[in-house]
Short mmCIF file of C-alpha atoms in Angstrom, two decimals:
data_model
loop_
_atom_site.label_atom_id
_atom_site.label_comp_id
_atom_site.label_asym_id
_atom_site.label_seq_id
_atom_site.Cartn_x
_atom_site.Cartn_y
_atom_site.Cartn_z
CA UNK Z 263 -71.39 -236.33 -105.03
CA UNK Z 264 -68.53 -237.23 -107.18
CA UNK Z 265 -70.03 -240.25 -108.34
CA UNK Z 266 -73.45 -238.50 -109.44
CA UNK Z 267 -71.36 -236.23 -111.43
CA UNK Z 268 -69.54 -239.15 -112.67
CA UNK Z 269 -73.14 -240.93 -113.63
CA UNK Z 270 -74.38 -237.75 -115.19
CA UNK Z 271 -70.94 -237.37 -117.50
CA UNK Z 272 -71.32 -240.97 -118.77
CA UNK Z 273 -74.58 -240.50 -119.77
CA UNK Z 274 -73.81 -236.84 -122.12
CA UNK Z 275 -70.35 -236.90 -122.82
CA UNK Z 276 -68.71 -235.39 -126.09
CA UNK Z 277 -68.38 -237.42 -128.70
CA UNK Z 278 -65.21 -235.63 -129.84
CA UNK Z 279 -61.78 -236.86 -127.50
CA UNK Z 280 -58.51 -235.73 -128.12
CA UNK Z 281 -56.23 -237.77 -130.72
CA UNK Z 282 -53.75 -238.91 -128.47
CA UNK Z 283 -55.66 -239.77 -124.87
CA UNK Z 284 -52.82 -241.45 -123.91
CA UNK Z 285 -51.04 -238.81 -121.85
CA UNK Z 286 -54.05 -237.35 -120.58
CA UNK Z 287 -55.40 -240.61 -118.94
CA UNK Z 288 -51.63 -240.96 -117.69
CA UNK Z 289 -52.13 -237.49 -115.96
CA UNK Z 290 -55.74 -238.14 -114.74
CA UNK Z 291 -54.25 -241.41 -113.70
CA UNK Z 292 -51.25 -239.76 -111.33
CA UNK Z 293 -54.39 -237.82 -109.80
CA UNK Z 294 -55.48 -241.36 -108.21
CA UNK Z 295 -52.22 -242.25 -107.25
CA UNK Z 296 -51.64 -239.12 -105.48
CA UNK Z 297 -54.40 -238.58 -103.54
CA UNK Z 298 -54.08 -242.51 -101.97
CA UNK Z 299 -50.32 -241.32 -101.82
CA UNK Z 300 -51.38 -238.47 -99.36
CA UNK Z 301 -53.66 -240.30 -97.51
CA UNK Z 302 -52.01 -243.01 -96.63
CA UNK Z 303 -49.05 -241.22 -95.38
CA UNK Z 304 -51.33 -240.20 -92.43
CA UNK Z 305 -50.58 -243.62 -91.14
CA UNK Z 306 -46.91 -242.63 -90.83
CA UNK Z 307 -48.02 -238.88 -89.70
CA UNK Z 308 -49.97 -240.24 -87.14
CA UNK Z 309 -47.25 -241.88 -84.80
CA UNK Z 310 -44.92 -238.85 -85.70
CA UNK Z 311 -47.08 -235.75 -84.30
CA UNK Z 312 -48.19 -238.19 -81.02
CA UNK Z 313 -44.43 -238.51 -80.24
CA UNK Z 314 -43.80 -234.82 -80.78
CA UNK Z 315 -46.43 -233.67 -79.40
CA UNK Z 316 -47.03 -236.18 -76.60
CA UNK Z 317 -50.68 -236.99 -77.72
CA UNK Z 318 -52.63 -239.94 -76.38
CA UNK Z 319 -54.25 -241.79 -78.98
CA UNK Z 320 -57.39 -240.28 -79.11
CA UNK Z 321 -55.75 -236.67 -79.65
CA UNK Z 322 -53.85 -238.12 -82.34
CA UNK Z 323 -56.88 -239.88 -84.28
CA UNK Z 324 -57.65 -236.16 -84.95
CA UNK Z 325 -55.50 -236.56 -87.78
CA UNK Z 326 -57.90 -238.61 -89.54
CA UNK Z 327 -61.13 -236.92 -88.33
CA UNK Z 328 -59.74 -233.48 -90.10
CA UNK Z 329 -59.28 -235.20 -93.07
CA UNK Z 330 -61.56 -237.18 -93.73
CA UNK Z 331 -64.74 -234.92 -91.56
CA UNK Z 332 -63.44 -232.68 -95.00
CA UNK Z 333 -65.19 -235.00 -96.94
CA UNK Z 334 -68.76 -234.52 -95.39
CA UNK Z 335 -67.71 -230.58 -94.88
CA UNK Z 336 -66.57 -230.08 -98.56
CA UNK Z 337 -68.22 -232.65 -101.03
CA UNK Z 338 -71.56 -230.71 -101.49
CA UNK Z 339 -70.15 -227.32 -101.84
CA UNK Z 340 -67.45 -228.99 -103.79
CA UNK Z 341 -70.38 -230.30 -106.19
CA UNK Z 342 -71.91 -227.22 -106.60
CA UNK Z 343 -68.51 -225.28 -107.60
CA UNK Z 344 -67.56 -227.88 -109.79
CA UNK Z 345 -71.05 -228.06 -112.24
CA UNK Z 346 -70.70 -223.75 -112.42
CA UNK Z 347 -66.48 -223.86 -112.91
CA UNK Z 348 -66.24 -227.25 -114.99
CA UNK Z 349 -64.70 -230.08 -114.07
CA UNK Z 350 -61.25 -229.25 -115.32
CA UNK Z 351 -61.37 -226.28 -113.68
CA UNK Z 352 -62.13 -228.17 -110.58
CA UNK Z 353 -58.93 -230.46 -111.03
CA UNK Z 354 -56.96 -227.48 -111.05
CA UNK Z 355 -58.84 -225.35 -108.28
CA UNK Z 356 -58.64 -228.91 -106.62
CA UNK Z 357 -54.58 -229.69 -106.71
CA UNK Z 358 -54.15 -226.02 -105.93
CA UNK Z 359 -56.11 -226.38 -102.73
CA UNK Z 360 -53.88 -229.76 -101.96
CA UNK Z 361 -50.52 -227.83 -102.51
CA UNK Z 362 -51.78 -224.51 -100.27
CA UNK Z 363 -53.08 -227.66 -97.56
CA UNK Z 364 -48.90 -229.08 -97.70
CA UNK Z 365 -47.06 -225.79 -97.81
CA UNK Z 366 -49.06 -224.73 -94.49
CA UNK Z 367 -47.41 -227.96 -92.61
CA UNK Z 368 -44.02 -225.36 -93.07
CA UNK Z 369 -45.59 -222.65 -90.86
CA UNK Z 370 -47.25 -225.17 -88.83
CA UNK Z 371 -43.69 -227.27 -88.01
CA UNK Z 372 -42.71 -223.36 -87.02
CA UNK Z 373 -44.86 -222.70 -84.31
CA UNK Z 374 -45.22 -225.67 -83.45
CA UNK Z 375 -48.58 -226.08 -82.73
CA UNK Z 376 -50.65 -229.12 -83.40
CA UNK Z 377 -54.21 -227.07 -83.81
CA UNK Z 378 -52.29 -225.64 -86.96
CA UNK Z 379 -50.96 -229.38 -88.67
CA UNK Z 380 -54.92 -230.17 -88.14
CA UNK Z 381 -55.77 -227.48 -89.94
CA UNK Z 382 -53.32 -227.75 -92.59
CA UNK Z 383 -54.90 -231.27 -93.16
CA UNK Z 384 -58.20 -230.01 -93.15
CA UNK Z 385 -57.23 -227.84 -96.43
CA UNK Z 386 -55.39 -230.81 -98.09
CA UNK Z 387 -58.42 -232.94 -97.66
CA UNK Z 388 -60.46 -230.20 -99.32
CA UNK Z 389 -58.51 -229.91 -102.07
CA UNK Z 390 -58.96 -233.96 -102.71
CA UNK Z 391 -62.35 -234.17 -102.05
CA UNK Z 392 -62.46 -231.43 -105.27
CA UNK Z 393 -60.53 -233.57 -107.08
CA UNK Z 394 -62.56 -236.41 -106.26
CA UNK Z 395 -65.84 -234.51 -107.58
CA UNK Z 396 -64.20 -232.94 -110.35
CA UNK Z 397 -61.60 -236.52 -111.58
CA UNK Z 398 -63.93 -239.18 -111.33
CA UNK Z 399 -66.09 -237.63 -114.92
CA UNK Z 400 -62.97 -237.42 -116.78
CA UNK Z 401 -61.98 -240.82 -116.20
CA UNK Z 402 -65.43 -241.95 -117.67
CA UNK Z 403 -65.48 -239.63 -120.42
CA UNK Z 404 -62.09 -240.19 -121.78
CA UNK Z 405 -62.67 -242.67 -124.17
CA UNK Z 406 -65.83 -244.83 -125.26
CA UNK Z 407 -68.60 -245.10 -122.61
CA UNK Z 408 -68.14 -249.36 -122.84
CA UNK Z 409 -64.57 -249.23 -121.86
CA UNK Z 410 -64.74 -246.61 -118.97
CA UNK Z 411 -65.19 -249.64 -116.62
CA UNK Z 412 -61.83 -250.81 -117.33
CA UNK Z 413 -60.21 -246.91 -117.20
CA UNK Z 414 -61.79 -246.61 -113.81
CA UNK Z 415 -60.23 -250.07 -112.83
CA UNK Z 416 -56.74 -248.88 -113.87
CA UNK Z 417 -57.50 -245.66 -111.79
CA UNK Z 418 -58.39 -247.15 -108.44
CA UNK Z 419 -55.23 -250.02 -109.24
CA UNK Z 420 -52.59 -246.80 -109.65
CA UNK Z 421 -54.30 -245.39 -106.27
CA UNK Z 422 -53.61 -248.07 -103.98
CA UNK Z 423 -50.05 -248.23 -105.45
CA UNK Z 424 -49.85 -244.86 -104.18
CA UNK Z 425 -50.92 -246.27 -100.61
CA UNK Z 426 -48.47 -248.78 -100.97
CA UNK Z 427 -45.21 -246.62 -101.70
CA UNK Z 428 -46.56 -244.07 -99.55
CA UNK Z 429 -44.76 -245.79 -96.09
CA UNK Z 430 -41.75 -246.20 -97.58
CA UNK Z 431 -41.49 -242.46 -98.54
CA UNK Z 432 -42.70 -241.67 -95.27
CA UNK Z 433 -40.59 -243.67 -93.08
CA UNK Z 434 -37.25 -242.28 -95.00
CA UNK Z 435 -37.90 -238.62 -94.52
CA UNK Z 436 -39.88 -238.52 -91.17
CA UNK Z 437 -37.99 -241.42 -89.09
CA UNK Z 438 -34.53 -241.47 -91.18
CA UNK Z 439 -32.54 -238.69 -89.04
CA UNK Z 440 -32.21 -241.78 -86.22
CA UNK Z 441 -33.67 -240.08 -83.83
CA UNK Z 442 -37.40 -239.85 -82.32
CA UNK Z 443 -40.04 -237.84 -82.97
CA UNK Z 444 -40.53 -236.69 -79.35
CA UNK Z 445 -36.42 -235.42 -79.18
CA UNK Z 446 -36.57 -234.35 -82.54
CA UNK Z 447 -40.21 -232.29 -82.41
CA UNK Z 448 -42.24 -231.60 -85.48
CA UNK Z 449 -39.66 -230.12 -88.41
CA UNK Z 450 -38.91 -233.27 -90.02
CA UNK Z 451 -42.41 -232.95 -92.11
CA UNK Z 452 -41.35 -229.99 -93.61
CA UNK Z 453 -39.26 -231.51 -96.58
CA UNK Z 454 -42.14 -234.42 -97.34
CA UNK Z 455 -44.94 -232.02 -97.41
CA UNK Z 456 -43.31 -229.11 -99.22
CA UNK Z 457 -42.16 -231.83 -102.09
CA UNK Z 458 -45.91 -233.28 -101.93
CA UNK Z 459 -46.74 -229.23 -102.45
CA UNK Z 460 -44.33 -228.93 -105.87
CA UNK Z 461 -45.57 -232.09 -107.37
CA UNK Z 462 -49.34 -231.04 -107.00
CA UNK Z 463 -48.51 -227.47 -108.25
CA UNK Z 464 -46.69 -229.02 -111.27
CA UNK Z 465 -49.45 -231.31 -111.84
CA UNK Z 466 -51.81 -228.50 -111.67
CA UNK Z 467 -50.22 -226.30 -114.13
CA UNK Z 468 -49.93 -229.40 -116.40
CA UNK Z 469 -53.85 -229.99 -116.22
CA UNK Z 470 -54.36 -226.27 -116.89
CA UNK Z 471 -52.48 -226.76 -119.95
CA UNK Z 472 -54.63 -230.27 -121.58
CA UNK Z 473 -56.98 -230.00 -123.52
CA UNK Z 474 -59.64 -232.49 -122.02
CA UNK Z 475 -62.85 -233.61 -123.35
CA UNK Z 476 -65.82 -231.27 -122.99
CA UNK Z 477 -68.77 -232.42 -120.93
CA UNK Z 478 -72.05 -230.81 -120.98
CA UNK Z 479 -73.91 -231.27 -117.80
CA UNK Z 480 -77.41 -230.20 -118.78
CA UNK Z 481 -79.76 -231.38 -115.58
CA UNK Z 482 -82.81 -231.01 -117.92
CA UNK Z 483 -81.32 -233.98 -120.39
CA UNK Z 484 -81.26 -236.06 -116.96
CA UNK Z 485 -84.29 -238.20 -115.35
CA UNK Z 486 -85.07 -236.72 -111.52
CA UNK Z 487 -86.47 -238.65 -108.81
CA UNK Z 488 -88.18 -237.16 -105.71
CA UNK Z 489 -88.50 -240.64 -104.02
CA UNK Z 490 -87.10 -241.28 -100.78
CA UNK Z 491 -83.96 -242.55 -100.54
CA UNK Z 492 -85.33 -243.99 -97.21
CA UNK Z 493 -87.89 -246.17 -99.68
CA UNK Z 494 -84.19 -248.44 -100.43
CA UNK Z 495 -83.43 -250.35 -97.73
CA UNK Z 496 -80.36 -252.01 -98.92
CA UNK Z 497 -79.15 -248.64 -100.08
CA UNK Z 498 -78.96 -247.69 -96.47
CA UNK Z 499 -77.57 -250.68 -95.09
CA UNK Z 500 -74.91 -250.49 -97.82
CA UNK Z 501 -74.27 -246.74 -96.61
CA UNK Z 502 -74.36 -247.95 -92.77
CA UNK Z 503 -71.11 -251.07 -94.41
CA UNK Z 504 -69.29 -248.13 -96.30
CA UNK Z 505 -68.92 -246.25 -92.58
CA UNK Z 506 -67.90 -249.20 -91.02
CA UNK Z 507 -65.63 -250.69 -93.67
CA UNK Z 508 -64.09 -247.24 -94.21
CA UNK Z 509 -64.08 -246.41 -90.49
CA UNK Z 510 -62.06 -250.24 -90.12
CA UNK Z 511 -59.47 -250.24 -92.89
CA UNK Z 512 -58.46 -246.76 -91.84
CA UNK Z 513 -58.52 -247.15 -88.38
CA UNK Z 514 -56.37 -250.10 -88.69
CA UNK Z 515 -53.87 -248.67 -90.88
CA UNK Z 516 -53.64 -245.43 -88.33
CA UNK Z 517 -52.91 -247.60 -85.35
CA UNK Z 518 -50.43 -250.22 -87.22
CA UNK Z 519 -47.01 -248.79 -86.16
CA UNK Z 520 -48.18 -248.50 -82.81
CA UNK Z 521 -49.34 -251.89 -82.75
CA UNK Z 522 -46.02 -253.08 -84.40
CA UNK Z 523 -43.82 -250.99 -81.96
CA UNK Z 524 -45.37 -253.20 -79.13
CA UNK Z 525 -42.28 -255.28 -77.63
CA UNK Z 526 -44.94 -258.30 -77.32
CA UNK Z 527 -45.63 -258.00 -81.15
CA UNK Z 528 -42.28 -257.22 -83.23
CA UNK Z 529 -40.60 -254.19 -80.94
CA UNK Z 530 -40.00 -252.36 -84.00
CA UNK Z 531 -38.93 -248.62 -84.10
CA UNK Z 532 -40.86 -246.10 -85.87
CA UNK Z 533 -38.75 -246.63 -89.06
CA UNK Z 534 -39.31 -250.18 -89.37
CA UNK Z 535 -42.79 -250.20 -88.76
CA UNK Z 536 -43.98 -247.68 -90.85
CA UNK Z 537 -42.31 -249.28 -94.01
CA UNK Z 538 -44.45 -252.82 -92.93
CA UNK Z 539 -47.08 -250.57 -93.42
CA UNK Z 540 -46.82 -251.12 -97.50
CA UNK Z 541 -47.70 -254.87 -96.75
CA UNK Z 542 -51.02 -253.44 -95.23
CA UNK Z 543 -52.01 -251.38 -98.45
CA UNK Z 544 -50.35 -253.51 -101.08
CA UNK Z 545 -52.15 -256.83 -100.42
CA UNK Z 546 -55.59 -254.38 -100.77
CA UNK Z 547 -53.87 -253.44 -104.20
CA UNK Z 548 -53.15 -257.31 -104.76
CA UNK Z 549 -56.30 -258.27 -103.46
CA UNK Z 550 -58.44 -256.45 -105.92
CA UNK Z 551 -57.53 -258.02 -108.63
CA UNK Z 552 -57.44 -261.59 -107.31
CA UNK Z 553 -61.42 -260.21 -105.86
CA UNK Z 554 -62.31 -258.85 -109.46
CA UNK Z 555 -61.39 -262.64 -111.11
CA UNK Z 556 -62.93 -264.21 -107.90
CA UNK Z 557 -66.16 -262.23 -108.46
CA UNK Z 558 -66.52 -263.68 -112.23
CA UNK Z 559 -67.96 -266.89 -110.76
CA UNK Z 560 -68.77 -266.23 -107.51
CA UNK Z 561 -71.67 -263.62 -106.36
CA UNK Z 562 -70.33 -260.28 -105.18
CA UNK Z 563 -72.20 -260.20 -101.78
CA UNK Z 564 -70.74 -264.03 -101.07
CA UNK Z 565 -67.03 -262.75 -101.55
CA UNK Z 566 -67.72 -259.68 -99.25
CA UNK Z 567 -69.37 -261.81 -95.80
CA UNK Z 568 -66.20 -264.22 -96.77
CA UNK Z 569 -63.51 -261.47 -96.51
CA UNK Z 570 -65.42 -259.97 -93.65
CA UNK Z 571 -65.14 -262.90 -91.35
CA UNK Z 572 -61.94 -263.43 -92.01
CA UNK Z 573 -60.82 -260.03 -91.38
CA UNK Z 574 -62.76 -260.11 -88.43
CA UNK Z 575 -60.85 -263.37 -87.47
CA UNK Z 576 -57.66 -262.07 -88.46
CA UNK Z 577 -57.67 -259.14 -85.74
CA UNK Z 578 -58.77 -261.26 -83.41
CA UNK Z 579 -55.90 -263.94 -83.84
CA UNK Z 580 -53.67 -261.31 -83.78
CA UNK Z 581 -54.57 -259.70 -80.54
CA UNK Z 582 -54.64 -262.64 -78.63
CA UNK Z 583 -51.36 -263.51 -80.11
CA UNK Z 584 -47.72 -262.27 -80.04
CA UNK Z 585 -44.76 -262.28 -81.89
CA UNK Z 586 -44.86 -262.89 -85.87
CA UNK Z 587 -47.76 -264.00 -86.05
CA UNK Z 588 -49.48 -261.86 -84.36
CA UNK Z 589 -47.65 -259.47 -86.65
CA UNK Z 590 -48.94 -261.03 -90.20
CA UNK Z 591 -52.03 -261.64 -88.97
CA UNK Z 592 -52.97 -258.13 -88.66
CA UNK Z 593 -50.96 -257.11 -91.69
CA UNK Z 594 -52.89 -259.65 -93.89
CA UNK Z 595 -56.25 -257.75 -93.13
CA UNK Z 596 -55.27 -255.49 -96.12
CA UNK Z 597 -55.26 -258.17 -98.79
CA UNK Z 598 -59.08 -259.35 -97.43
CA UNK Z 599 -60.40 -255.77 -97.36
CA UNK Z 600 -59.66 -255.20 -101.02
CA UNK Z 601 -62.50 -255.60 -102.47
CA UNK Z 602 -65.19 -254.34 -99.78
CA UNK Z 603 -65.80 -250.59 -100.97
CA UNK Z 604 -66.55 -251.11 -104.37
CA UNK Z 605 -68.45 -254.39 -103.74
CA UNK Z 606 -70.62 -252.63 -100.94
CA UNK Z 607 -70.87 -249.75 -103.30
CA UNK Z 608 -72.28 -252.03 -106.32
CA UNK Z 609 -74.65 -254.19 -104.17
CA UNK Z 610 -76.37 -251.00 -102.34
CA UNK Z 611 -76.61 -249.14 -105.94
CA UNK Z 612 -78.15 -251.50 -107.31
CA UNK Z 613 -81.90 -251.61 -108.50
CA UNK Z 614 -82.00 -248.15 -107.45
CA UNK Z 615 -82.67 -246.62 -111.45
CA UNK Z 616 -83.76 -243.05 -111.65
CA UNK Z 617 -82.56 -242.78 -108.32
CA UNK Z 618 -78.86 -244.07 -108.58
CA UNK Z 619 -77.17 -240.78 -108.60
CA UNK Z 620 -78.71 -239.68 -105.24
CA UNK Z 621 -77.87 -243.07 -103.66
CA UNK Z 622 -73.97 -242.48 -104.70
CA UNK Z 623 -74.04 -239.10 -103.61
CA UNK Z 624 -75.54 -240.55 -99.58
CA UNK Z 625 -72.53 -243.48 -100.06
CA UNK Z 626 -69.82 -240.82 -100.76
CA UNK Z 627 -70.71 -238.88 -97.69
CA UNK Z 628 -70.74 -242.30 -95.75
CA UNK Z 629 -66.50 -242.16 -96.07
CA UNK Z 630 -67.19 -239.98 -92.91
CA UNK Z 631 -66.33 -243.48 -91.19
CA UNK Z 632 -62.55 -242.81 -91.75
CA UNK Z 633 -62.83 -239.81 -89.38
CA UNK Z 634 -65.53 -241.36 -86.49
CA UNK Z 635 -64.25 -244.97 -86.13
CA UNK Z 636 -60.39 -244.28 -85.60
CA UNK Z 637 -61.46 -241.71 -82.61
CA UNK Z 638 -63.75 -244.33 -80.99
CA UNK Z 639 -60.44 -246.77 -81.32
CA UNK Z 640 -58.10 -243.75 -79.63
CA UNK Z 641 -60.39 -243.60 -76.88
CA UNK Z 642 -60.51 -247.13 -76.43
CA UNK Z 643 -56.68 -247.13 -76.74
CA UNK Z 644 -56.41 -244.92 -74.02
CA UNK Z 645 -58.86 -246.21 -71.55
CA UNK Z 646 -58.25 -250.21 -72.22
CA UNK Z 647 -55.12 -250.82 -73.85
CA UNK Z 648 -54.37 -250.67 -77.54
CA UNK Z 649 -54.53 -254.74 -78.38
CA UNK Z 650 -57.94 -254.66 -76.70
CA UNK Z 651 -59.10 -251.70 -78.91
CA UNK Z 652 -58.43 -254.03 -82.09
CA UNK Z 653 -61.92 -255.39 -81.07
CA UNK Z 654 -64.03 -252.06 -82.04
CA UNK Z 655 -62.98 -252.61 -86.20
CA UNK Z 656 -63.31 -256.31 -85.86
CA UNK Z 657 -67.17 -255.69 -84.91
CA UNK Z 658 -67.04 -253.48 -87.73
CA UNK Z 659 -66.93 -256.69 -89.91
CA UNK Z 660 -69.62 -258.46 -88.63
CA UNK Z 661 -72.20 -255.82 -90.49
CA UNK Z 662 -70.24 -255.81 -93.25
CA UNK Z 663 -71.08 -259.60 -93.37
CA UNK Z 664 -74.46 -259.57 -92.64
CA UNK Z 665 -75.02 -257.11 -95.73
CA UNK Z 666 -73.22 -259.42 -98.09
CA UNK Z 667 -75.28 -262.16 -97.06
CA UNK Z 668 -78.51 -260.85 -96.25
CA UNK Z 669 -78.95 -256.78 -96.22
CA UNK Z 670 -77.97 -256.16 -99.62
CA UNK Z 671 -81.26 -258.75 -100.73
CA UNK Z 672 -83.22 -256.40 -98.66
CA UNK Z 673 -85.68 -254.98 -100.80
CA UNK Z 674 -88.67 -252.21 -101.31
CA UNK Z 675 -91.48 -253.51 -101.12
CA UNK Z 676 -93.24 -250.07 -103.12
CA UNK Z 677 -93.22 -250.32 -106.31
CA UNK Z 678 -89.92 -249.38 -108.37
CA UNK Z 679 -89.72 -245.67 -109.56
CA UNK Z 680 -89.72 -246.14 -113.94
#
């Protein structure tokens, strides 16, 4: 959904943009940033609330099915808001959302209840998945429609530094008291979330305040298709890949200070592992721009089946492994995943024409794999041991492979919609 509305702003943008962009692509940019900020601190949530709540590891994937299940739950209505309110409108309805979604951990920390964190995620996630529908347009229409590519490059670069600062934040306010989560129960979140909570309200009084481009979304200027979306089958293969890939690279990152904790692995404490966590997310920041000079010479879908088989190789070195390397091995996975989304994303869009829009919209709703996989992993976790339940993403890959190679080739064979 975000990226039709994205699709239909590039095509009837205002001509008119402010004299000095500057600051506002700076402030669109810290939208990016904060929203990979907030989600990747789930990683260091995660291992907090199953200590002070005593959750097995299926109870405490929850954390990621609330937020990202939001995305299926809210993008459509989300849409729909957005093209009657405006998209600025929707930033600030959006970071409002996010703040009222971190100021409920307070209450939540109070009673104590972990039915009440999952619902506080639940709002934060809705509040992102607004900005997502509402950001994604203003990125493309601030400036000339031949340099957007490189404004939305910046964008997605500024949000994985956001998941790569995010453990280090994390890990010094949740784990820096010296004592555990399960002696020390859930108030430590408090102080992180309520900060998260005056930096989106700030931001959202700031964005109030711009004066942004105007778009005019008139669906009559558009081309509509009626065709199946069923009639692309490499569009649904590449929305089958964006479940799995998203489904892997978060269920990895959710289950990394676990796995690091492990005496057999680096018998870290919470503290320690959490801030290895940054080595997960920044060589997937690293490794997109290495992937986008890679991808110059060599074909997209050849760079994704290579960086799926060695991920897939990676996690299984590492669980049949201890000690450092088993360690790196696993941490390394980041850097080779960096480039999967928006290759997957490219190769199923493409060829689709008239119908592009609708096939964004179906791969948007397939980030549902970031709240399905890391429960499957929990309850392997729990029933077979937590190395062993490595093995679920690492089959993940093997799809993801096959579609670089073959599934994205896969054709129509009816005739192409003009």
């Amino acid at each position: 959904m975000a990226t039709e509305f994205a699709s239909k702003a590039a095509q009837v943008q205002s001509s008119e943009y402010p004299k000095n962009i500057g600051f506002a692509l700076c402030a669109l940019t810290s939208l990016f940033f904060m929203w990979g900020f907030i989600t990747c601190l789930n990683d260091i949530l995660i291992p907090y609330l199953k200590g002070a709540f005593q959750l097995s590891y299926t109870q405490a994937m929850l954390v990621q099915f609330c937020f990202f299940g939001a995305y299926v739950i809210v993008s459509i209505p989300a849409g729909n808001l957005v093209s009657k309110i405006g998209f600025q409108k929707g930033i600030v309805l959006g970071l409002f959302i996010a703040a009222l979604g971190c100021v409920m951990f307070v209450p939540a920390a109070v009673v104590g209840l972990y039915e009440v964190f999952l619902l506080a995620l639940f709002v934060l996630a809705s509040g992102i998945t607004v900005l997502q529908v509402s950001a994604n347009p203003y990125v493309s229409a601030l400036g000339k429609p031949e340099t957007a590519p490189s404004r939305l490059t910046l964008t997605q670069a500024f949000n994985s530094l956001g998941t790569t600062i995010a453990p280090f934040f994390g890990a010094y306010l949740l784990f820096s008291t010296g004592q555990d989560s399960v002696s020390s129960g859930a108030e430590a979140v408090q102080a992180p979330y309520l900060l998260l909570a005056g930096v989106l309200g700030v931001l959202a009084i700031v964005f109030a305040a711009l004066k942004l481009p105007k778009l005019v979304e008139s669906q009559d200027e558009l081309p509509k298709s009626t065709r199946p979306l069923t009639d692309h089958p490499h569009l649904i293969l590449g929305a089958v890949g964006i479940f799995l890939y998203v489904g892997a690279e978060v269920s990895i990152g959710s289950f990394l200070v676990s796995f690091l904790h492990q005496p057999s692995i680096a018998g870290l404490n919470e503290a320690e592992a959490a801030k290895l966590i940054a080595y997960y997310w920044g060589g997937a920041m690293i490794g997109r721009f290495i992937g986008a000079a890679v991808m110059q010479k060599i074909a997209g879908g050849k760079v994704l089946a290579f960086n799926a088989v060695v991920s897939m190789c990676l996690i299984v070195f590492a669980v049949n492994q201890t000690g450092a390397l088993a360690m790196w091995a696993m941490l390394a996975v980041g850097l080779f995943n960096s480039i999967m989304f928006p290759t997957i994303f490219s190769l199923a869009i493409s060829g689709l024409g008239q119908d592009a829009s609708r096939g964004s919209g179906l791969l948007c709703l397939a980030i549902v794999g970031g709240a399905i996989i890391p429960i499957l992993q929990g309850l392997l976790a729990d029933n077979i041991g937590l190395q062993g339940s490595f093995f679920l993403p690492a089959a993940c890959y093997i799809f993801i492979a096959y579609f670089g190679l073959w599934g994205c080739h896969i054709k129509s064979t009816k005739e192409t919609a003009q």
